[in-house]
Short mmCIF file of C-alpha atoms in Angstrom, two decimals:
data_model
loop_
_atom_site.label_atom_id
_atom_site.label_comp_id
_atom_site.label_asym_id
_atom_site.label_seq_id
_atom_site.Cartn_x
_atom_site.Cartn_y
_atom_site.Cartn_z
CA MET A 1 65.08 164.73 -28.16
CA SER A 2 68.64 165.90 -27.50
CA HIS A 3 69.37 169.35 -26.09
CA SER A 4 72.37 171.30 -24.87
CA HIS A 5 73.16 173.23 -21.71
CA ALA A 6 75.31 176.27 -21.09
CA VAL A 7 76.99 174.62 -18.13
CA ASP A 8 79.66 172.03 -17.46
CA PHE A 9 77.92 169.91 -14.83
CA LYS A 10 81.20 168.22 -13.91
CA LYS A 11 82.95 171.49 -13.04
CA ALA A 12 79.97 173.46 -11.80
CA PHE A 13 78.98 170.99 -9.06
CA THR A 14 80.93 169.35 -6.24
CA ILE A 15 80.00 166.11 -4.51
CA GLU A 16 80.45 165.62 -0.77
CA GLU A 17 80.01 162.16 0.74
CA LEU A 18 77.96 162.20 3.96
CA ALA A 19 77.16 159.62 6.63
CA ASP A 20 74.48 156.95 6.14
CA SER A 21 75.26 156.54 2.43
CA GLN A 22 74.24 160.04 1.39
CA VAL A 23 75.86 162.67 -0.81
CA LYS A 24 75.49 166.44 -0.95
CA ILE A 25 75.58 168.04 -4.39
CA SER A 26 76.46 171.76 -4.36
CA GLY A 27 76.95 174.34 -7.09
CA GLU A 28 75.41 176.99 -9.32
CA LEU A 29 73.49 177.11 -12.55
CA PRO A 30 74.36 180.10 -14.77
CA LEU A 31 71.80 182.83 -15.33
CA VAL A 32 71.08 181.65 -18.88
CA GLU A 33 69.89 178.28 -17.51
CA LEU A 34 67.57 180.02 -15.06
CA GLU A 35 66.22 182.46 -17.65
CA SER A 36 65.49 179.64 -20.10
CA GLU A 37 62.73 178.50 -17.71
CA ARG A 38 61.03 181.92 -17.40
CA GLN A 39 58.40 181.49 -20.10
CA ALA A 40 57.38 178.01 -18.90
CA ALA A 41 57.22 179.33 -15.32
CA LEU A 42 54.93 182.18 -16.32
CA VAL A 43 52.64 179.84 -18.27
CA ALA A 44 52.40 177.46 -15.31
CA LEU A 45 51.80 180.21 -12.76
CA GLY A 46 49.34 182.05 -15.00
CA LYS A 47 47.00 179.09 -15.44
CA ASN A 48 45.27 179.69 -12.13
CA VAL A 49 45.53 183.48 -11.97
CA THR A 50 42.27 185.44 -12.17
CA ILE A 51 42.47 189.21 -12.77
CA ASP A 52 39.47 191.44 -13.44
CA GLY A 53 39.18 192.34 -17.12
CA PHE A 54 41.10 189.30 -18.39
CA ARG A 55 40.05 185.77 -19.19
CA LYS A 56 41.64 183.11 -17.01
CA GLY A 57 44.87 181.94 -18.60
CA ASN A 58 44.98 184.91 -20.97
CA VAL A 59 46.52 187.60 -18.79
CA PRO A 60 49.19 189.66 -20.64
CA GLN A 61 52.73 188.85 -19.52
CA ALA A 62 53.51 192.31 -18.15
CA VAL A 63 50.30 192.35 -16.08
CA LEU A 64 50.96 188.79 -14.89
CA GLU A 65 54.54 189.57 -13.85
CA LYS A 66 53.40 192.57 -11.82
CA HIS A 67 50.60 190.55 -10.21
CA LEU A 68 52.82 187.59 -9.25
CA GLY A 69 55.91 189.48 -8.14
CA GLU A 70 59.45 188.72 -9.22
CA MET A 71 60.35 186.39 -6.34
CA THR A 72 57.37 184.09 -7.00
CA ILE A 73 58.43 183.84 -10.63
CA LEU A 74 62.08 183.28 -9.70
CA VAL A 75 61.19 180.45 -7.31
CA GLU A 76 59.13 178.70 -10.01
CA MET A 77 61.98 179.21 -12.50
CA ALA A 78 64.45 177.80 -9.96
CA GLU A 79 62.38 174.68 -9.30
CA ARG A 80 62.11 174.01 -13.02
CA ALA A 81 65.81 174.67 -13.71
CA ILE A 82 66.86 172.34 -10.85
CA ALA A 83 64.46 169.59 -11.96
CA HIS A 84 65.90 169.89 -15.47
CA ALA A 85 69.55 169.92 -14.38
CA TYR A 86 69.40 167.35 -11.57
CA PRO A 87 69.36 164.16 -13.72
CA HIS A 88 72.24 165.56 -15.81
CA ILE A 89 74.27 166.15 -12.64
CA LEU A 90 73.63 162.59 -11.46
CA GLU A 91 74.63 161.17 -14.82
CA THR A 92 77.77 163.31 -15.15
CA HIS A 93 79.00 162.45 -11.65
CA ASN A 94 77.93 158.78 -11.84
CA ILE A 95 75.67 159.06 -8.79
CA ASP A 96 73.28 156.15 -8.14
CA ALA A 97 70.66 158.15 -6.26
CA ILE A 98 67.76 156.60 -4.35
CA GLY A 99 64.52 158.44 -3.78
CA GLN A 100 63.88 162.16 -3.88
CA PRO A 101 66.60 164.70 -3.01
CA LYS A 102 66.33 167.35 -0.32
CA ILE A 103 66.82 170.63 -2.21
CA GLU A 104 68.06 173.82 -0.58
CA ILE A 105 68.34 177.03 -2.62
CA THR A 106 71.45 178.87 -1.47
CA LYS A 107 71.41 181.82 -3.88
CA ILE A 108 68.52 183.33 -5.82
CA ALA A 109 68.19 186.90 -7.11
CA LYS A 110 67.15 188.57 -10.34
CA GLY A 111 70.01 188.71 -12.84
CA ASN A 112 72.16 186.25 -10.86
CA PRO A 113 73.14 182.57 -11.15
CA LEU A 114 71.10 180.07 -9.17
CA GLY A 115 72.89 178.42 -6.26
CA PHE A 116 71.52 175.26 -4.67
CA SER A 117 72.41 172.05 -2.90
CA ALA A 118 70.78 168.63 -3.12
CA THR A 119 71.19 165.97 -0.45
CA VAL A 120 70.20 162.48 -1.52
CA ALA A 121 70.71 158.86 -0.50
CA VAL A 122 72.78 156.74 -2.85
CA ILE A 123 73.32 153.06 -3.51
CA PRO A 124 76.02 152.22 -0.96
CA LYS A 125 79.45 151.14 -2.13
CA PHE A 126 80.67 147.87 -0.70
CA ASP A 127 82.93 144.93 -1.49
CA LEU A 128 81.31 141.64 -2.37
CA PRO A 129 82.59 138.73 -0.27
CA ASP A 130 83.80 135.57 -1.99
CA TYR A 131 80.21 134.53 -2.70
CA LYS A 132 81.33 131.72 -5.00
CA LYS A 133 83.36 130.04 -2.26
CA ILE A 134 80.54 130.57 0.26
CA ALA A 135 77.93 129.06 -2.08
CA GLN A 136 80.16 126.14 -3.05
CA GLY A 137 80.76 125.22 0.60
CA ILE A 138 77.06 125.27 1.41
CA ASN A 139 76.11 123.42 -1.79
CA THR A 140 78.39 120.49 -0.90
CA ALA A 141 76.52 120.08 2.40
CA ARG A 142 73.03 120.27 0.88
CA LYS A 143 70.51 118.06 2.66
CA SER A 144 69.10 115.04 0.84
CA ASP A 145 65.52 115.20 -0.39
CA GLU A 146 65.02 111.46 0.15
CA VAL A 147 62.72 110.28 2.94
CA ASP A 148 64.34 107.48 4.93
CA GLU A 149 62.55 104.66 6.77
CA ALA A 150 62.80 106.38 10.16
CA GLU A 151 61.14 109.56 8.84
CA LEU A 152 58.46 107.55 7.11
CA GLU A 153 57.71 105.52 10.25
CA THR A 154 57.58 108.66 12.41
CA LYS A 155 55.04 110.21 10.05
CA ILE A 156 52.97 107.02 9.95
CA GLN A 157 52.79 106.94 13.76
CA ASP A 158 51.78 110.63 13.81
CA ILE A 159 48.93 109.88 11.39
CA LEU A 160 47.78 106.84 13.34
CA ARG A 161 47.83 108.70 16.67
CA GLN A 162 45.86 111.57 15.16
CA LYS A 163 43.32 109.06 13.86
CA ALA A 164 43.10 107.39 17.28
CA ALA A 165 42.69 110.77 19.01
CA TYR A 166 39.93 111.77 16.60
CA GLU A 167 38.09 108.47 17.13
CA LYS A 168 38.38 108.88 20.89
CA LEU A 169 36.82 112.35 20.69
CA GLN A 170 34.01 110.97 18.54
CA ALA A 171 33.39 108.15 21.06
CA LYS A 172 33.36 110.60 23.97
CA ALA A 173 30.89 112.82 22.16
CA ALA A 174 28.65 109.83 21.49
CA GLN A 175 28.72 108.69 25.12
CA LYS A 176 28.31 112.24 26.51
CA THR A 177 31.11 111.74 29.01
CA ASP A 178 34.73 112.74 29.30
CA ASP A 179 35.68 109.97 31.74
CA SER A 180 34.50 106.80 30.05
CA LEU A 181 37.57 106.43 27.82
CA PRO A 182 41.19 106.50 28.97
CA ASP A 183 43.49 109.32 27.82
CA LEU A 184 45.75 108.50 24.92
CA PRO A 185 49.44 108.23 25.79
CA THR A 186 51.74 110.99 24.52
CA PRO A 187 53.96 110.27 21.47
CA GLU A 188 56.95 110.01 23.82
CA THR A 189 55.39 107.28 25.96
CA ALA A 190 53.06 105.57 23.51
CA ALA A 191 53.84 102.18 22.08
CA PRO A 192 53.91 102.12 18.26
CA ILE A 193 50.53 101.45 16.67
CA VAL A 194 50.66 98.42 14.40
CA LEU A 195 49.71 99.27 10.82
CA THR A 196 47.64 96.62 9.06
CA ASP A 197 46.19 96.46 5.55
CA GLU A 198 42.75 97.08 7.02
CA LEU A 199 43.97 100.12 8.97
CA ALA A 200 45.77 101.48 5.88
CA GLN A 201 42.55 101.14 3.86
CA SER A 202 40.68 103.19 6.48
CA LEU A 203 43.03 106.16 6.05
CA GLY A 204 42.40 108.97 3.58
CA LYS A 205 39.47 108.90 1.18
CA PRO A 206 37.60 105.62 0.57
CA GLY A 207 39.61 103.46 -1.80
CA GLN A 208 42.64 105.76 -1.72
CA PHE A 209 44.98 103.08 -0.33
CA GLU A 210 44.89 99.39 -1.22
CA ASN A 211 47.21 98.05 1.47
CA ILE A 212 50.23 98.87 3.65
CA ALA A 213 52.66 98.95 0.71
CA ASP A 214 50.43 101.26 -1.32
CA PHE A 215 49.91 103.59 1.64
CA LYS A 216 53.65 103.78 2.38
CA GLN A 217 54.58 104.42 -1.24
CA LYS A 218 52.09 107.27 -1.66
CA LEU A 219 52.96 108.76 1.71
CA ARG A 220 56.67 108.63 0.88
CA GLU A 221 56.04 110.43 -2.43
CA HIS A 222 54.06 113.12 -0.65
CA LEU A 223 56.71 113.55 2.05
CA GLU A 224 59.49 113.79 -0.53
CA ILE A 225 57.66 116.62 -2.33
CA GLU A 226 57.29 118.44 1.00
CA LYS A 227 60.89 117.77 1.97
CA LYS A 228 62.21 118.91 -1.40
CA THR A 229 60.29 122.20 -1.09
CA ASP A 230 61.41 122.77 2.51
CA ASN A 231 65.03 121.87 1.74
CA ALA A 232 65.10 124.21 -1.27
CA ALA A 233 63.86 127.15 0.80
CA SER A 234 66.19 126.30 3.69
CA HIS A 235 69.18 125.88 1.38
CA ARG A 236 68.61 129.24 -0.29
CA ALA A 237 68.24 130.93 3.08
CA THR A 238 71.49 129.35 4.27
CA ILE A 239 73.36 130.66 1.21
CA THR A 240 71.95 134.18 1.40
CA ASP A 241 72.37 134.40 5.20
CA ALA A 242 76.03 133.43 4.88
CA ILE A 243 76.69 135.99 2.13
CA ILE A 244 74.83 138.69 4.08
CA GLU A 245 76.85 137.86 7.21
CA ALA A 246 80.11 138.20 5.26
CA THR A 247 79.21 141.62 3.79
CA ALA A 248 79.88 144.96 5.47
CA VAL A 249 77.59 147.65 4.08
CA THR A 250 75.88 150.77 5.44
CA LEU A 251 72.24 150.80 4.42
CA PRO A 252 70.52 154.10 3.59
CA LYS A 253 67.46 154.56 5.78
CA ILE A 254 65.30 155.02 2.68
CA LEU A 255 65.93 151.40 1.63
CA ILE A 256 64.84 150.07 5.03
CA ASP A 257 61.81 152.38 5.02
CA SER A 258 60.90 151.13 1.54
CA GLU A 259 60.95 147.50 2.72
CA ILE A 260 58.81 148.37 5.76
CA SER A 261 56.32 150.16 3.47
CA GLN A 262 56.06 147.00 1.37
CA MET A 263 55.49 144.91 4.50
CA PHE A 264 52.66 147.22 5.56
CA ALA A 265 51.22 147.09 2.04
CA HIS A 266 51.14 143.29 2.16
CA MET A 267 49.53 143.40 5.60
CA GLN A 268 46.90 145.84 4.32
CA GLU A 269 46.09 143.51 1.41
CA ASP A 270 45.63 140.61 3.85
CA LEU A 271 43.41 142.75 6.09
CA ASP A 272 41.34 143.92 3.10
CA ARG A 273 40.75 140.31 2.07
CA ALA A 274 39.61 139.54 5.61
CA ASP A 275 37.46 142.71 5.63
CA LEU A 276 39.37 144.10 8.61
CA LYS A 277 40.60 147.59 9.37
CA MET A 278 44.23 148.26 10.25
CA GLU A 279 43.22 150.18 13.40
CA ASP A 280 41.07 147.29 14.63
CA TYR A 281 43.82 144.76 13.95
CA LEU A 282 46.43 146.81 15.82
CA THR A 283 44.03 147.13 18.75
CA HIS A 284 43.51 143.34 18.69
CA ILE A 285 47.24 142.56 18.80
CA LYS A 286 47.78 145.40 21.33
CA LYS A 287 50.49 147.11 19.32
CA THR A 288 50.97 150.48 17.69
CA LYS A 289 52.17 151.01 14.14
CA GLU A 290 55.41 152.38 15.58
CA GLU A 291 55.94 149.21 17.61
CA LEU A 292 55.44 147.10 14.48
CA VAL A 293 57.98 149.24 12.62
CA ALA A 294 60.50 148.66 15.41
CA GLU A 295 59.83 144.90 15.31
CA TRP A 296 60.09 144.72 11.53
CA THR A 297 63.18 146.90 11.11
CA PRO A 298 65.77 144.07 11.47
CA ALA A 299 63.96 141.93 8.88
CA ALA A 300 63.50 144.94 6.58
CA ALA A 301 67.20 145.77 6.82
CA LYS A 302 68.07 142.17 5.99
CA ARG A 303 65.79 142.17 2.95
CA ALA A 304 67.24 145.47 1.72
CA LYS A 305 70.80 144.22 2.19
CA LEU A 306 70.01 141.00 0.34
CA GLN A 307 68.59 142.89 -2.63
CA LEU A 308 71.72 145.03 -2.85
CA LEU A 309 73.84 141.87 -2.81
CA LEU A 310 71.77 140.12 -5.47
CA ASN A 311 71.99 143.21 -7.68
CA GLU A 312 75.76 143.34 -7.27
CA ILE A 313 76.21 139.61 -7.91
CA ALA A 314 74.04 139.96 -11.02
CA ARG A 315 76.39 142.68 -12.27
CA ALA A 316 79.48 140.61 -11.44
CA GLU A 317 78.04 137.56 -13.21
CA LYS A 318 76.55 139.61 -16.07
CA ILE A 319 73.08 138.25 -15.34
CA THR A 320 70.10 140.03 -16.88
CA PRO A 321 66.49 138.80 -16.94
CA ASP A 322 65.09 137.30 -20.13
CA VAL A 323 63.36 140.11 -22.04
CA GLU A 324 60.54 137.90 -23.38
CA LYS A 325 59.80 136.54 -19.89
CA VAL A 326 59.71 140.07 -18.48
CA GLU A 327 57.27 141.21 -21.16
CA ALA A 328 55.04 138.12 -20.79
CA GLN A 329 54.83 138.27 -17.00
CA THR A 330 54.34 142.04 -17.03
CA LYS A 331 51.43 141.64 -19.43
CA GLU A 332 49.93 138.90 -17.26
CA LEU A 333 50.13 141.04 -14.10
CA LEU A 334 48.70 144.11 -15.82
CA GLU A 335 45.72 142.03 -16.97
CA ARG A 336 45.09 141.03 -13.34
CA PHE A 337 45.82 144.47 -11.84
CA LYS A 338 44.45 146.91 -14.41
CA ASP A 339 45.14 150.04 -12.34
CA ALA A 340 48.81 149.23 -11.76
CA ASP A 341 51.59 151.44 -13.14
CA PRO A 342 53.09 149.52 -16.13
CA THR A 343 56.61 150.87 -15.51
CA ARG A 344 56.62 149.82 -11.86
CA VAL A 345 55.18 146.41 -12.68
CA LYS A 346 57.85 145.84 -15.32
CA LEU A 347 60.62 146.82 -12.90
CA TYR A 348 59.15 144.49 -10.27
CA VAL A 349 58.97 141.56 -12.70
CA ALA A 350 62.52 142.19 -13.95
CA SER A 351 63.79 142.27 -10.35
CA VAL A 352 62.01 139.02 -9.39
CA LEU A 353 63.30 137.19 -12.46
CA MET A 354 66.84 138.50 -11.97
CA ASN A 355 66.81 137.42 -8.32
CA GLU A 356 65.73 133.93 -9.34
CA ASP A 357 68.48 133.73 -11.97
CA VAL A 358 71.09 134.81 -9.43
CA MET A 359 69.91 132.27 -6.87
CA GLN A 360 69.99 129.45 -9.44
CA LYS A 361 73.53 130.51 -10.32
CA LEU A 362 74.60 130.39 -6.67
CA GLU A 363 72.94 126.99 -6.16
CA ALA A 364 74.83 125.60 -9.16
CA MET A 365 78.26 126.70 -7.93
#
């Protein structure tokens, strides 16, 4: 529902840019804005007031005002007026705020305007590098997903040596001695093991491989799936690392802290699945939570910087996630995690899908 205000937010508030990608908003709200919150403030404050002779929540206004005191009422009015005005100030001044602001009331008195300042982190401003040129250069040097004969032979020898080592351990266990069988040579010094049809048939599950040719074909297919997956991850990392390296941006601490919080949340989930306590795990690895934060900070900063870049590239390329996909995946997640906040889940899904769309765009350049 639309509403009006007796204040020009553009003129009434000034914006000062601070270090570490923060801004300080300063100004005054006129008395009429403050007074418009008085009734709501009294209702909120009066809910928990108990005075002899009156039912809780039904204390007459004059009695309630005397009981509370004017300053208590003014502070409640101020908090409500600021909360109401703050989003309008952000919108009017085009401020992309992150997290909660630090509010300081600079002027408050009965019959006077309300003065306050709000310090808040903002999405940092930065220039995108020539991400298209960077991506194109890396895409032209993309590694092949094909498995050549040398790679195939190396893998075959690894499998055969592992089989020989396992059989040696079984033989030692059967003979109850560690000295009756010679040690296997290392891969660097060992002569290649000759693969025969019979040996190929003994690998894997019974009947899995018919002969050498069948074994090699199936192994090659498996290796190519692995290589394709590894190459895709490596290629994406190479593109994003190069774009990150070419971008100068000052990260607000709140973004890094947010990434670290997510990392701890993932760790907690893993520990819960393993039925372990965080304190016990930290004791086991001989580290404090603070030491982990220090270790994780570079990675957290990199993740935060990457997300800023992906968001900015999405804007530049006019990329938005598919609405139907967002709705479908949000519904699926909410069915699995019934206590989750639908709004947060939807934002998460939209972000994941947008990131994927941006990466596919970069890989196609």
